[in-house]
Short mmCIF file of C-alpha atoms in Angstrom, two decimals:
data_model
loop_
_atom_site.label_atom_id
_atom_site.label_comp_id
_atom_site.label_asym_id
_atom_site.label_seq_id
_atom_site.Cartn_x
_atom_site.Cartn_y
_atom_site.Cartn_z
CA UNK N 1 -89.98 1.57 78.28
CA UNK N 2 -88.53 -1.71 78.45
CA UNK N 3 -87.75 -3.40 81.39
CA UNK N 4 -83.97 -3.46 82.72
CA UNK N 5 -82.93 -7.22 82.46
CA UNK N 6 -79.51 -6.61 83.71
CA UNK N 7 -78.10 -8.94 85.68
CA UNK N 8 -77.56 -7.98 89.57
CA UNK N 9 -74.21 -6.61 90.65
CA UNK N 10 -72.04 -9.77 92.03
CA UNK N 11 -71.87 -9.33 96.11
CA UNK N 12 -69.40 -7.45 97.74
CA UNK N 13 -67.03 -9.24 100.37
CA UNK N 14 -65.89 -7.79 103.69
CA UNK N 15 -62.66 -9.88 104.24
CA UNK N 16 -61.40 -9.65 107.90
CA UNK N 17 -57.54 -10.07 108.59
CA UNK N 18 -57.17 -10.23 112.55
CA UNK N 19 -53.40 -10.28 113.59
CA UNK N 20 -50.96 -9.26 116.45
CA UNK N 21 -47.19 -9.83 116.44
CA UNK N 22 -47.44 -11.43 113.18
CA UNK N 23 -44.35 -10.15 111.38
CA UNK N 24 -43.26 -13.97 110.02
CA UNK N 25 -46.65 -14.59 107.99
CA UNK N 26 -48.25 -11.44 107.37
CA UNK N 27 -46.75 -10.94 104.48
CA UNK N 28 -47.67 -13.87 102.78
CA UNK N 29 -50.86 -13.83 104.04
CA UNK N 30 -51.24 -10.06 102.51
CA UNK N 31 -49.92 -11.51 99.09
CA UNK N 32 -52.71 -14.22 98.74
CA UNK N 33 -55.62 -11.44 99.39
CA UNK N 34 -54.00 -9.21 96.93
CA UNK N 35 -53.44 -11.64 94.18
CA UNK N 36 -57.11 -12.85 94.13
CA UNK N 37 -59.16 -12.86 91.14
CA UNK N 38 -62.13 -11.33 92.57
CA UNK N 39 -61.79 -7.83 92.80
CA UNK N 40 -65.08 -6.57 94.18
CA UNK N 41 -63.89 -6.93 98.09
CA UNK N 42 -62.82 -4.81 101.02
CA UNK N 43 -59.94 -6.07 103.43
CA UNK N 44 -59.88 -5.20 107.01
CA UNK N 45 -57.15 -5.29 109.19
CA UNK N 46 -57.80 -5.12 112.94
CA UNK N 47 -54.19 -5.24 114.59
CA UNK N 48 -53.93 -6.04 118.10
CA UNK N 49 -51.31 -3.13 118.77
CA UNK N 50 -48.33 -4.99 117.44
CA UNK N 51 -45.36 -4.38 119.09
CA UNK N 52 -42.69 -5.85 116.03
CA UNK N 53 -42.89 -4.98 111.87
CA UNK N 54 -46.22 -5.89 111.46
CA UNK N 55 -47.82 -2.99 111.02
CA UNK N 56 -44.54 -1.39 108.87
CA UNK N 57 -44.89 -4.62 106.78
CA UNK N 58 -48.68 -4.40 105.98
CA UNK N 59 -47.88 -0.16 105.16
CA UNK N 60 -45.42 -1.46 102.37
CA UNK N 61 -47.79 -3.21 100.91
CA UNK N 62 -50.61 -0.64 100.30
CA UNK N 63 -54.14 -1.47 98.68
CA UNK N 64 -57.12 0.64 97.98
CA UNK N 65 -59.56 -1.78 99.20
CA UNK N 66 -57.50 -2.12 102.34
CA UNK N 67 -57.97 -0.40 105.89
CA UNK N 68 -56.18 -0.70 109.12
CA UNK N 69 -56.94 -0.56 112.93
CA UNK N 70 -55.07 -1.25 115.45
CA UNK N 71 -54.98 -0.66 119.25
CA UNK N 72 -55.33 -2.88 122.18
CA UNK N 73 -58.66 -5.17 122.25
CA UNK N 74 -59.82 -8.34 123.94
CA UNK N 75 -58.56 -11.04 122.24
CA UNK N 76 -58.70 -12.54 118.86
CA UNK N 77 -62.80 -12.61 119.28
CA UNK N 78 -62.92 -9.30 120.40
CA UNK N 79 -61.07 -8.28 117.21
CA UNK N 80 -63.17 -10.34 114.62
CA UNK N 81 -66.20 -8.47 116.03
CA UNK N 82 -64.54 -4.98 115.61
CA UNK N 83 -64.19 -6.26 112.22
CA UNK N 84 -67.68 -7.42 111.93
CA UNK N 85 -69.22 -3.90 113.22
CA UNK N 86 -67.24 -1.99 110.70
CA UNK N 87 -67.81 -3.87 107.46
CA UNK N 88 -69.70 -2.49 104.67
CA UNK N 89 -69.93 -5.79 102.28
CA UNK N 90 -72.77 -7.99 102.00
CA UNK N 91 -70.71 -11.35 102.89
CA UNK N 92 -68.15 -11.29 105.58
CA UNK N 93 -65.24 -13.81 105.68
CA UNK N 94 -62.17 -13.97 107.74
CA UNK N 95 -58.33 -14.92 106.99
CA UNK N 96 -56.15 -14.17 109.49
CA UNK N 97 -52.20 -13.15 109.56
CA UNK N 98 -51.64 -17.09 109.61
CA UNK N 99 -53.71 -18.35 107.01
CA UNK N 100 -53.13 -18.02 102.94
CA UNK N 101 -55.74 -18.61 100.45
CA UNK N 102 -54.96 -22.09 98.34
CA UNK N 103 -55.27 -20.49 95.38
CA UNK N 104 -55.74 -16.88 93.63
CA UNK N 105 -59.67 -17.94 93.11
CA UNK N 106 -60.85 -18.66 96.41
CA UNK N 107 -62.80 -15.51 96.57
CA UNK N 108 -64.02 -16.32 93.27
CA UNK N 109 -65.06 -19.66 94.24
CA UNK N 110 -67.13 -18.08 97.44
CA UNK N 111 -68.61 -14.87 95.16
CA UNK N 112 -69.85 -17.80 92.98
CA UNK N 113 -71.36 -20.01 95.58
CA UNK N 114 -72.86 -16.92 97.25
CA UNK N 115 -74.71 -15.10 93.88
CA UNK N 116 -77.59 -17.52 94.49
CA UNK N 117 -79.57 -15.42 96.85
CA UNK N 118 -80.90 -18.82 98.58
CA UNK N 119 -77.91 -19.56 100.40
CA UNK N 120 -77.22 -17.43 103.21
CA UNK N 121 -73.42 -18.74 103.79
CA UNK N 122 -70.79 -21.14 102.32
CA UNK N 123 -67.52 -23.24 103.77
CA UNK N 124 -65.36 -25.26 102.00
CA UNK N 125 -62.12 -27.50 103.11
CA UNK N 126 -58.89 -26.71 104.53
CA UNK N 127 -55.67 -27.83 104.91
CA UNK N 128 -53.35 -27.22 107.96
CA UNK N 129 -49.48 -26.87 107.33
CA UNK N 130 -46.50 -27.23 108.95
CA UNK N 131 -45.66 -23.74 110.51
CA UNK N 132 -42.22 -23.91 109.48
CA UNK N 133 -42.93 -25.33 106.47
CA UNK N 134 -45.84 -24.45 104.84
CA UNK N 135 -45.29 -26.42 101.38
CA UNK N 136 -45.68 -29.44 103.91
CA UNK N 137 -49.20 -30.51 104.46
CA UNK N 138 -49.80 -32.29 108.12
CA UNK N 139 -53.32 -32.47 107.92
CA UNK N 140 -56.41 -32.44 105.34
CA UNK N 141 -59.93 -30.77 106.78
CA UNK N 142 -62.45 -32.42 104.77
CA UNK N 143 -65.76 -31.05 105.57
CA UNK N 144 -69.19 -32.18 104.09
CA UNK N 145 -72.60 -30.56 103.67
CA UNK N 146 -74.51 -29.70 106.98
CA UNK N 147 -76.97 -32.48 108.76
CA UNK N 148 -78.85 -31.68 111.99
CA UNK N 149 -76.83 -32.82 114.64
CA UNK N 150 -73.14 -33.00 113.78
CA UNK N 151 -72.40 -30.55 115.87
CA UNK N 152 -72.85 -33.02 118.25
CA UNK N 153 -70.36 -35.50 116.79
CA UNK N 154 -67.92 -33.00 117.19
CA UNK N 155 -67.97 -31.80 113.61
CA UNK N 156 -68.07 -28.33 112.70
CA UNK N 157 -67.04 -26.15 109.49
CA UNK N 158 -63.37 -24.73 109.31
CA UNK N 159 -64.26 -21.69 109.96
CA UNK N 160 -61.29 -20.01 107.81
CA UNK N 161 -63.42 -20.97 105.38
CA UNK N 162 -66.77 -19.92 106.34
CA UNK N 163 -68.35 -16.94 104.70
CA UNK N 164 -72.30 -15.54 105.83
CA UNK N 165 -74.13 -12.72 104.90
CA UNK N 166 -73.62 -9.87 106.98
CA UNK N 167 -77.54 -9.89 107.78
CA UNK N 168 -77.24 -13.71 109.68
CA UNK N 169 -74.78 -11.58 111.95
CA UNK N 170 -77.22 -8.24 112.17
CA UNK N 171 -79.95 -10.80 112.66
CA UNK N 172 -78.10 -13.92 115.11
CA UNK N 173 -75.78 -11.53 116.91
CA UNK N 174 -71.96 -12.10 116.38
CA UNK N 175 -68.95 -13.88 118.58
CA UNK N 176 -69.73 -15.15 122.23
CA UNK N 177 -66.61 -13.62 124.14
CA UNK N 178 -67.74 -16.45 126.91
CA UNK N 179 -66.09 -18.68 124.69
CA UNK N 180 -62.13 -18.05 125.18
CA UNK N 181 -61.30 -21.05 122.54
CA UNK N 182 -64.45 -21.88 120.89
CA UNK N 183 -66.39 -18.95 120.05
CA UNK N 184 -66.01 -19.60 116.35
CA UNK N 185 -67.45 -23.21 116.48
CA UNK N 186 -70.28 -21.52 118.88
CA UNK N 187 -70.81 -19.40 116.24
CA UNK N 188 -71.38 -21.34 113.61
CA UNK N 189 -73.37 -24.18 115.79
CA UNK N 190 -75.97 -21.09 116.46
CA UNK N 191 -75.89 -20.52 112.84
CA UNK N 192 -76.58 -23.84 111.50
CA UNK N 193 -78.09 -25.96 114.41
CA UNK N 194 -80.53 -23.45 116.07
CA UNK N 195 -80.57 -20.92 113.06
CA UNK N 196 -80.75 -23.15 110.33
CA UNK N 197 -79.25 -20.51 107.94
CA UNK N 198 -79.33 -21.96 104.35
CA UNK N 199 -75.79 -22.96 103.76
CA UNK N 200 -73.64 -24.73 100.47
CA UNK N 201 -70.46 -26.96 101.15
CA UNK N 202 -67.71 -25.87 98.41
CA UNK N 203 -65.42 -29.34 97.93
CA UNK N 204 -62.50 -27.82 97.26
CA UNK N 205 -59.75 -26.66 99.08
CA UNK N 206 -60.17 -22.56 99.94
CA UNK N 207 -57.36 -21.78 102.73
CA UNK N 208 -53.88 -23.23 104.10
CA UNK N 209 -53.35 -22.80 107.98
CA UNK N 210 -50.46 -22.93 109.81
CA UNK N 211 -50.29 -25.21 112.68
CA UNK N 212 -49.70 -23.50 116.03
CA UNK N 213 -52.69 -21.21 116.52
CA UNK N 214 -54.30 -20.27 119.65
CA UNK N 215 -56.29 -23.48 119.38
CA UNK N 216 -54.08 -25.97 118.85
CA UNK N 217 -50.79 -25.10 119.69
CA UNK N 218 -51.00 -27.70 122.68
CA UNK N 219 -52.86 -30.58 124.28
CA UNK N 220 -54.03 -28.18 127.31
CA UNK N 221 -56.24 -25.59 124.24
CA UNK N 222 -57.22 -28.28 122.89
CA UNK N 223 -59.07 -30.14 125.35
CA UNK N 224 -60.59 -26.60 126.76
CA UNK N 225 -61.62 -25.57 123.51
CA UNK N 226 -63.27 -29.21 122.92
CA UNK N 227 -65.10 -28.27 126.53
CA UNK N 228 -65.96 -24.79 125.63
CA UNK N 229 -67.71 -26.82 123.09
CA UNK N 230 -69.71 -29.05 124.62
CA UNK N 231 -70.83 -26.39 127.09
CA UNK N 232 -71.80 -24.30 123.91
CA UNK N 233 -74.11 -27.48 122.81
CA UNK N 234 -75.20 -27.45 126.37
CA UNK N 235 -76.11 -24.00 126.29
CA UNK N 236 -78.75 -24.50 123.11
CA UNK N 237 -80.01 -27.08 124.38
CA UNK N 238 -78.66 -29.76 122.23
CA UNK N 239 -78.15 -33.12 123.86
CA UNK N 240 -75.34 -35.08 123.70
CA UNK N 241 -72.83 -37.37 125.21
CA UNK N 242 -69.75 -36.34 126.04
CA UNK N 243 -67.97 -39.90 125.86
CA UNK N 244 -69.40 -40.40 121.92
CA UNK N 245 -68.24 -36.41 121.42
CA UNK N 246 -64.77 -37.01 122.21
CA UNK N 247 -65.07 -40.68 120.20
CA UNK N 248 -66.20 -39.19 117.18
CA UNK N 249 -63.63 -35.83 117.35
CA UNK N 250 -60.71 -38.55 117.73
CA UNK N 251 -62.06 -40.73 114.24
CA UNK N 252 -62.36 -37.28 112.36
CA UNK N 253 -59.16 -35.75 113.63
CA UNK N 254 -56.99 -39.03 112.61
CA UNK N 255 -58.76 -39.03 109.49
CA UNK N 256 -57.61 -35.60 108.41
CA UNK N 257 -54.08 -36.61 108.98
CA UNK N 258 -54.44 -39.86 106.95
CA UNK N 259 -55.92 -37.94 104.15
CA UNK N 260 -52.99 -35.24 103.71
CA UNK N 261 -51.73 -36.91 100.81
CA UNK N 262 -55.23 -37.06 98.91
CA UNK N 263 -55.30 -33.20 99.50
CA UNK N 264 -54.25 -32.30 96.01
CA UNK N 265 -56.49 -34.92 94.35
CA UNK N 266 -59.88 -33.96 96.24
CA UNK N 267 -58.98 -30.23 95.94
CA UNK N 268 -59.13 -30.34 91.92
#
């Protein structure tokens, strides 16, 4: 009998949508996920108990690969790991109810990157958009591949972008609820800098964010999240100082904003 040479079934996506209150950008935020090329994908809703249309806007837009939770929880972390512990695909990824995907192939794009078995996650770039506004770009996320020790120079993945196996979570654990502000970039430092998971930078553009999240909606989050960070590198044991941290965070951060307007070019 001769041997079956078919090729292996393309991986299955968990896609994780955490949201409360959102009534002004779920919507469009439901109709990038359900216009995507890539088919083979489950979405996963885990709604903080909205109190406004959110959860009557996400019922009028039904899907079969969609499914809904909602009640009270911890926080946005708390919710992403609710997510996490019910997902059935073998890469999870996350877009949440103020994020859009740049285009209808970004899942394509990460399916792609992620058939090659020796990669254990991807990330690609980002762009941040004005919340009233989003046709107006404010700021271009430019990441690059992983070296040992940028976590340290205060660069990190956006993690709207960043997409693992669900085994580097069974295996590494999930999100530090320690970390009110930075338990995604704690994440993904324990992936990359202590795990070493295998990862591939995408250069292209995969998401659009709105400006105004939890993070950076003002000065006072964003110099406790940059904190929660530098106790995180503290934590494993990576060594750094604090003064060239906060140097190299300001360089990168100005950067994005001078870049904006190469967005479209470097995205092709």
């Amino acid at each position: 009998m001769a041997a079956d040479t078919a090729d292996p079934s393309p991986p299955r996506i968990s896609l994780i949508t955490v949201c409360w209150n959102a009534e002004r950008t779920i919507a469009d935020t439901l109709r990038s996920i359900d216009t995507q090329t890539y088919r083979d994908f489950e979405h996963i809703i885990i709604d903080g108990g909205s109190s406004d249309s959110t959860l009557a806007i996400i019922a009028s837009a039904p899907a079969d690969n969609r499914r809904v939770l909602s009640g009270r929880d911890g926080g946005i972390y708390e919710a992403m790991n609710k997510g996490i512990g019910i997902a059935s695909g073998d890469i999870i990824g996350f877009l949440n109810a103020d994020d859009t995907f740049e285009s209808s192939n970004s899942l394509e794009t990460v399916a792609a990157a992620l058939d090659d078995e020796a990669y254990d996650g991807c990330y690609g770039d980002l762009i941040y958009v004005s919340n009233q506004h989003p046709d107006r770009k404010v700021r271009y996320w430019k990441s690059c591949a992983f070296e040992s020790g940028t976590f340290g120079r205060g660069w990190c993945p956006p993690h709207p972008t960043f997409y693992v196996r669900r085994r580097i979570y069974e295996r590494f654990g999930t999100f530090d609820l320690r970390y009110r502000l930075a338990a995604d970039v704690e994440l993904m430092m324990r992936f990359l800098e202590v795990a070493r998971i295998r990862t591939i930078y995408i250069p292209r553009v995969l998401v659009r964010m709105r400006l105004g999240g939890a993070t950076n909606k003002n000065v006072q989050n964003i110099s406790r999240q940059n904190k929660e960070v530098l106790s995180a590198l503290a934590d494993h044991g990576i060594k750094v100082s604090a003064s060239m941290f906060w140097a190299f965070k300001i360089v990168n951060r100005l950067g994005q904003f001078l870049m904006r307007d190469r967005s479209r070019d470097l995205s092709d």
